[in-house]
Amino acid sequence: MKPLLAGFPKASSTALRLPLVQDTVTFNCCRRKALFSRLRQQKRYASSNTSRTRTALFFPGQGVQKVGMLTPWLEAFPSTAKPLVEEIDHLLGFKLSKIIEEGPNSTLTATENAQPAIMASSLLILRILEEEFGFKPAERVDITLGHSLGEFAALVAGGYVHFEDSLYLVRRRAEVMAECSRRACAEHGGEYGMVALVTEPDHLKPLIEAIHEFLGHHSAGSKSESAEDVPPIQQVLIANINSKNQIVLSGNIERIKTLLTHVRQFGGHDPRAVRLKSDSPFHSPLMIPAKKAMQRMLEGKSRVKGRENEDLITFPGIMPCVSNVSARPFTSKDDLKDLWARSCVETVRWWDSIKYLDQELKIRRWIGIGPGKVGRNLVGKEVGMRGRDVVKGGGVWGISDPKEIEEFLKALDETETSSDEE
């Protein structure tokens, strides 16, 4: 069996006006072959093209999973998608594809299934773009990043870790995270999870300060000195700073409710609170065992056949990758190992990452690949959305369904040359 995503990425680079893919209509094989032949003949957009619009590739996190999310891809591109799905099941040792296809939703949403399912689905879509349409990240993309769990897919796409190793890591980490939650409930009772807070943009900073004041420490996971005297079971932390008006709290639900009451009564804030569909309090001190498990695994060797004596992590990759913890690109192999493990317990600085890429690196095109629209919407809040706003010569696109491919590749062509005069 051909290894999934081996030699990632592949194929030549291009974008054409393509035949529109309907919901469940399979592309005609002959038309696909003719199209791909034309794609390979094109010489445009070589990596030496220094005037290309700066582009970021990003991947979604947990919560975007949906029963049947791979069905349109399997129906539209069976010759590419089916072997990849079979390889995923083979590597995991069980039929994850059946859980994705049939559910039930409660089984798919379980952390140990949702995390590998989302990561694998995201990279399957990227591989289809490569194999079927000649999209080559190394020639069309400058930097990659992933929202929380999406960091696993981003590191594969960026060339820092092989898919097989990443799939093993994400499944094992998810199992430890799920066990952390089960142990907390069994030993201490209560509910644990995550709550999103939405406020006005000019209220976000004062809201964060009010939360820090109430908690008595900053949300820096296990590295917060002032939090060390508080048992993890009692800690609430800011798990995500997602955008200019949204953060996520993680921890004991009753303690989160107490915090919100305090903020509303004494802090003068009234954010809208939304309980997230998460069975674990990610990015909180309760996840310290997952952090330690990641540290151990990242010091190991690759599980890929032929690489058993090589380090699991490769550095540098084929393009920079932004860390959730630092909101900056990883700088070394040791830096990557440290920050990747710490992401289990520390705040996801997504908003800082987007601001850094937009304002400092002048990224003008944003390509979101994977299930759901959450990631695209979070990016779009900051830089504008495709089809409605001119985004400084670029745009924001989300590829979660085959129907979106034609519009995406056409738009990528039209924005290939930078018009940014900053």
XYZ file of C-alpha atoms in Angstrom:
422
model
C 0.000 0.000 0.000
C 1.297 3.401 -0.923
C 2.149 5.385 2.233
C -0.304 8.192 2.907
C 1.114 11.610 2.082
C 4.551 10.153 1.429
C 6.876 12.757 0.003
C 4.355 15.454 0.954
C 3.723 17.637 -1.030
C 3.487 16.394 -4.636
C 2.285 17.423 -8.084
C 2.828 20.524 -10.140
C 1.395 23.952 -9.376
C -1.464 25.636 -11.167
C -5.041 26.824 -11.205
C -7.525 26.712 -14.072
C -11.220 27.165 -14.612
C -12.292 23.668 -13.633
C -15.499 21.699 -14.141
C -17.719 22.430 -11.150
C -18.012 19.533 -8.718
C -21.560 18.914 -7.528
C -22.437 17.559 -4.070
C -22.071 13.866 -4.797
C -21.207 13.751 -8.486
C -17.975 11.949 -9.305
C -15.625 13.693 -11.700
C -15.463 11.914 -15.050
C -12.180 10.009 -15.045
C -11.190 10.987 -18.580
C -11.919 14.665 -17.937
C -9.802 14.535 -14.783
C -6.895 12.960 -16.633
C -7.104 15.503 -19.437
C -7.265 18.322 -16.934
C -4.286 17.039 -14.977
C -2.306 16.673 -18.196
C -2.956 20.326 -18.955
C -1.974 21.299 -15.423
C 1.377 19.563 -15.682
C 2.171 21.444 -18.860
C 1.906 24.803 -17.182
C 5.118 26.428 -16.023
C 3.640 29.384 -14.199
C 4.177 30.292 -10.575
C 7.575 28.700 -10.124
C 9.006 28.981 -6.640
C 11.455 31.581 -7.935
C 8.568 33.987 -8.544
C 9.363 36.585 -5.884
C 6.362 38.753 -6.741
C 3.822 36.108 -5.696
C 1.263 37.281 -3.155
C 2.237 36.149 0.345
C 0.060 33.205 1.322
C -0.770 31.249 4.504
C -2.230 27.754 4.744
C -4.227 27.025 7.903
C -6.111 24.079 9.436
C -9.063 23.820 11.864
C -9.206 22.508 15.419
C -11.501 20.274 17.418
C -15.227 20.925 17.185
C -15.533 20.947 13.383
C -16.059 17.189 13.148
C -19.268 16.034 11.478
C -20.613 12.594 10.689
C -20.254 12.025 6.938
C -17.676 14.779 6.443
C -15.577 12.616 4.093
C -18.443 11.280 1.990
C -18.415 14.070 -0.656
C -14.662 13.595 -1.146
C -14.935 9.823 -1.456
C -17.725 10.192 -4.016
C -16.046 12.930 -6.051
C -12.495 11.520 -6.017
C -12.712 7.776 -5.233
C -9.416 6.789 -6.866
C -7.483 9.210 -4.648
C -9.572 9.369 -1.481
C -10.349 5.675 -0.958
C -6.699 4.489 -0.715
C -5.955 7.333 1.695
C -8.890 6.419 3.933
C -7.797 2.771 3.894
C -4.289 3.852 4.876
C -5.645 5.882 7.808
C -7.561 2.846 9.105
C -4.497 0.638 8.614
C -2.209 2.985 10.543
C -4.640 3.401 13.442
C -5.528 -0.272 13.637
C -9.286 0.307 13.658
C -12.005 1.630 11.314
C -11.936 5.337 12.043
C -13.454 5.816 8.588
C -16.584 3.923 9.664
C -16.977 6.206 12.702
C -16.588 9.248 10.444
C -19.080 7.876 7.920
C -21.721 6.404 10.235
C -21.200 7.935 13.666
C -23.011 8.102 15.944
C -22.109 11.703 16.639
C -21.311 10.960 20.290
C -18.666 8.452 19.211
C -17.122 10.762 16.632
C -17.103 13.684 19.078
C -15.161 11.698 21.693
C -11.724 13.308 21.961
C -9.791 10.145 21.055
C -11.740 9.882 17.784
C -12.423 13.523 16.921
C -8.802 14.635 16.965
C -7.349 12.048 14.541
C -10.508 12.290 12.398
C -10.202 16.056 11.929
C -6.454 15.971 11.294
C -6.685 13.084 8.824
C -9.657 14.644 7.007
C -7.833 17.956 6.633
C -4.760 16.342 5.127
C -6.838 14.087 2.890
C -8.416 17.203 1.360
C -4.989 18.761 0.871
C -3.712 15.595 -0.804
C -6.699 15.580 -3.174
C -5.914 19.162 -4.140
C -2.365 18.057 -4.907
C -3.119 14.831 -6.755
C -6.217 15.913 -8.643
C -5.505 19.601 -9.309
C -1.751 20.023 -9.084
C -1.872 22.360 -6.080
C 1.612 22.368 -4.588
C 2.010 24.057 -1.178
C 5.774 24.450 -1.531
C 5.224 26.714 -4.559
C 1.988 28.472 -3.627
C 2.298 28.933 0.145
C 4.729 30.870 2.349
C 3.749 29.760 5.849
C 1.423 27.338 7.605
C -0.431 27.256 10.935
C -3.219 25.373 12.665
C -5.827 26.317 15.245
C -5.119 24.245 18.371
C -5.405 20.636 17.128
C -4.857 22.013 13.607
C -1.182 22.427 14.484
C -0.714 18.687 13.821
C -1.890 19.061 10.214
C 0.098 22.283 9.789
C 3.320 20.564 10.853
C 2.726 17.713 8.388
C 1.982 20.153 5.572
C 5.043 22.180 6.537
C 7.317 19.140 6.298
C 8.258 18.837 9.991
C 6.667 15.466 10.734
C 5.436 12.567 8.614
C 1.733 11.849 8.497
C 2.096 8.395 10.088
C 3.995 9.829 13.050
C 1.572 12.724 13.440
C -1.427 10.394 13.353
C 0.127 8.262 16.088
C 0.927 11.365 18.166
C -2.526 12.888 17.879
C -4.330 9.653 18.688
C -2.120 8.904 21.703
C -2.320 12.484 22.997
C -6.103 12.445 22.592
C -6.348 9.213 24.582
C -4.368 10.771 27.436
C -6.501 13.937 27.311
C -9.705 11.889 27.489
C -8.326 9.934 30.437
C -7.437 13.202 32.212
C -11.068 14.285 31.967
C -12.439 10.922 33.100
C -10.093 10.886 36.103
C -11.062 14.427 37.108
C -14.756 13.537 37.031
C -14.222 10.294 38.953
C -11.996 11.791 41.656
C -13.502 15.235 42.107
C -16.930 15.188 40.475
C -18.417 18.087 38.594
C -18.305 19.018 34.930
C -15.277 20.049 32.914
C -15.181 21.682 29.528
C -14.842 24.943 27.638
C -16.916 28.119 27.367
C -16.501 30.757 24.649
C -16.971 34.417 25.599
C -17.947 36.927 22.939
C -17.746 40.653 23.622
C -17.248 43.939 21.789
C -13.762 44.371 20.289
C -12.902 47.368 22.472
C -13.961 45.397 25.569
C -11.716 42.372 25.007
C -8.550 43.642 26.692
C -10.363 44.928 29.845
C -12.281 41.629 29.987
C -9.053 39.625 29.907
C -7.585 41.832 32.630
C -10.689 41.353 34.790
C -10.432 37.571 34.375
C -6.764 37.611 35.321
C -7.534 39.714 38.371
C -10.238 37.329 39.547
C -8.115 34.243 38.958
C -5.064 35.794 40.573
C -2.747 34.638 37.799
C -2.186 34.940 34.065
C -3.316 32.252 31.663
C 0.049 30.780 30.807
C -0.719 27.175 31.585
C 1.684 25.255 33.764
C 4.362 27.943 33.436
C 2.362 30.470 35.474
C 4.167 30.805 38.800
C 1.197 32.340 40.603
C -0.983 29.438 39.503
C 1.259 26.750 40.962
C -0.322 26.950 44.426
C -3.788 26.319 42.977
C -4.619 22.636 42.363
C -5.227 22.011 38.653
C -8.738 20.824 39.411
C -9.603 24.323 40.661
C -7.940 26.267 37.886
C -9.692 28.077 35.077
C -7.533 29.409 32.297
C -7.980 31.307 29.073
C -7.582 28.447 26.614
C -7.873 30.491 23.416
C -7.678 34.101 22.341
C -9.365 33.544 19.001
C -10.134 36.999 17.634
C -10.610 40.634 18.518
C -13.842 39.799 20.338
C -13.678 36.119 21.363
C -11.841 34.132 24.003
C -12.398 30.639 25.403
C -12.247 29.604 29.062
C -11.290 26.061 30.068
C -11.660 24.124 33.299
C -14.312 23.263 35.876
C -17.680 24.512 34.579
C -18.964 25.610 37.997
C -15.829 27.648 38.594
C -16.189 29.209 35.140
C -19.763 30.190 36.055
C -18.502 31.750 39.294
C -15.901 33.701 37.358
C -18.528 34.990 34.922
C -20.776 36.084 37.790
C -17.879 38.016 39.317
C -16.932 39.627 36.001
C -20.508 40.716 35.406
C -21.159 42.008 38.919
C -17.851 43.664 39.686
C -16.021 44.043 36.403
C -18.670 45.856 34.432
C -18.596 43.279 31.621
C -21.422 41.239 30.159
C -19.938 38.889 27.547
C -22.113 36.359 25.775
C -21.162 32.880 27.006
C -21.474 29.786 24.803
C -20.714 26.284 26.086
C -18.583 24.486 23.508
C -19.094 20.891 22.410
C -15.955 19.644 24.087
C -15.731 16.754 26.522
C -12.385 17.930 27.898
C -10.921 21.195 29.270
C -8.137 21.587 26.713
C -5.288 24.049 27.254
C -5.634 23.871 31.021
C -3.498 22.390 33.846
C -5.712 19.289 33.876
C -3.942 18.379 30.638
C -0.454 18.260 32.192
C -0.277 14.439 31.734
C -0.881 14.975 28.001
C 1.940 17.505 27.904
C 4.298 15.016 29.558
C 3.216 12.270 27.170
C 3.937 14.539 24.201
C 7.373 15.401 25.599
C 8.246 11.709 25.821
C 6.924 10.853 22.379
C 8.616 13.793 20.668
C 11.993 12.549 21.926
C 11.437 9.244 20.168
C 12.186 7.972 16.700
C 9.966 7.870 13.635
C 7.509 5.016 13.122
C 7.731 5.372 9.325
C 9.235 2.370 7.539
C 12.801 3.189 6.537
C 13.077 6.057 9.055
C 13.099 4.023 12.267
C 16.540 5.356 13.261
C 15.716 8.983 12.481
C 14.242 11.599 14.782
C 10.488 11.959 14.679
C 10.843 15.710 14.071
C 12.532 17.096 10.956
C 13.895 20.625 11.068
C 13.761 22.834 9.124
C 10.636 21.989 7.157
C 9.703 23.063 3.641
C 8.025 26.247 4.919
C 7.774 28.076 8.272
C 5.060 26.995 10.710
C 3.565 29.246 13.419
C 3.294 27.970 17.004
C 0.009 28.299 18.893
C 1.925 29.092 22.085
C 4.388 31.729 20.851
C 2.344 33.068 17.898
C 5.621 33.034 15.975
C 7.318 30.470 13.709
C 9.190 27.607 15.330
C 12.904 28.443 15.402
C 14.578 25.064 15.974
C 13.882 21.389 16.541
C 14.084 21.832 20.313
C 11.832 24.880 20.153
C 9.265 22.910 18.166
C 9.292 20.001 20.617
C 8.951 22.303 23.611
C 6.149 24.471 22.246
C 4.207 21.604 20.696
C 4.108 19.773 24.037
C 3.245 22.948 25.943
C 0.276 23.607 23.673
C -1.632 20.965 25.661
C -1.798 23.292 28.686
C -1.155 26.811 27.422
C -3.233 29.464 25.712
C -3.769 29.257 21.949
C -2.749 32.718 20.740
C -4.638 32.522 17.451
C -5.465 36.221 17.251
C -1.818 37.154 17.865
C -0.769 34.700 15.148
C -3.140 36.211 12.594
C -2.106 39.776 13.490
C 1.566 38.820 13.186
C 1.074 37.284 9.752
C -1.152 40.091 8.504
C 0.709 43.092 9.886
C 4.334 41.965 10.017
C 4.681 39.323 7.306
C 2.082 40.976 5.032
C 0.212 37.742 4.338
C -2.584 38.579 1.912
C -4.026 35.196 0.952
C -5.397 32.748 3.524
C -6.249 29.171 2.565
C -8.206 27.162 5.122
C -8.295 23.422 4.451
C -10.372 21.003 6.506
C -13.871 20.328 7.808
C -16.165 23.175 8.814
C -15.958 26.948 8.509
C -14.809 27.984 11.991
C -11.181 28.591 11.047
C -12.080 30.559 7.930
C -14.512 32.707 9.865
C -11.980 33.473 12.614
C -9.395 34.581 10.044
C -12.005 36.483 8.074
C -12.928 38.530 11.156
C -9.468 40.039 11.106
C -8.595 40.384 7.428
C -11.898 40.317 5.506
C -13.765 37.574 3.685
C -13.612 36.421 0.084
C -16.400 37.487 -2.211
C -17.310 40.553 -0.165
C -14.210 42.535 0.713
C -10.995 43.268 -1.121
C -8.302 41.881 1.121
C -5.294 43.883 0.003
C -4.975 41.926 -3.243
C -5.754 38.569 -1.667
C -8.599 36.813 0.096
C -9.731 34.196 2.614
C -10.945 30.816 1.326
C -12.149 27.665 3.003
C -11.999 24.247 1.330
C -14.273 21.839 3.179
C -16.336 20.511 0.250
C -15.464 19.589 -3.370
C -17.884 22.250 -4.628
C -15.513 24.957 -3.368
C -12.463 23.880 -5.351
C -13.155 25.609 -8.656
C -13.823 29.005 -7.120
C -10.757 28.680 -4.886
C -8.302 27.774 -7.657
C -9.674 30.448 -9.978
C -9.325 33.071 -7.217
C -5.809 31.830 -6.449
C -4.870 32.413 -10.081
C -6.347 35.893 -10.088
C -4.449 36.947 -6.935
C -1.144 35.216 -7.683
C 0.759 38.423 -8.372
C 1.023 40.754 -5.428
C -0.636 44.161 -5.649
C 0.266 45.107 -2.091
C 1.971 48.492 -2.109
C 2.673 48.679 1.623
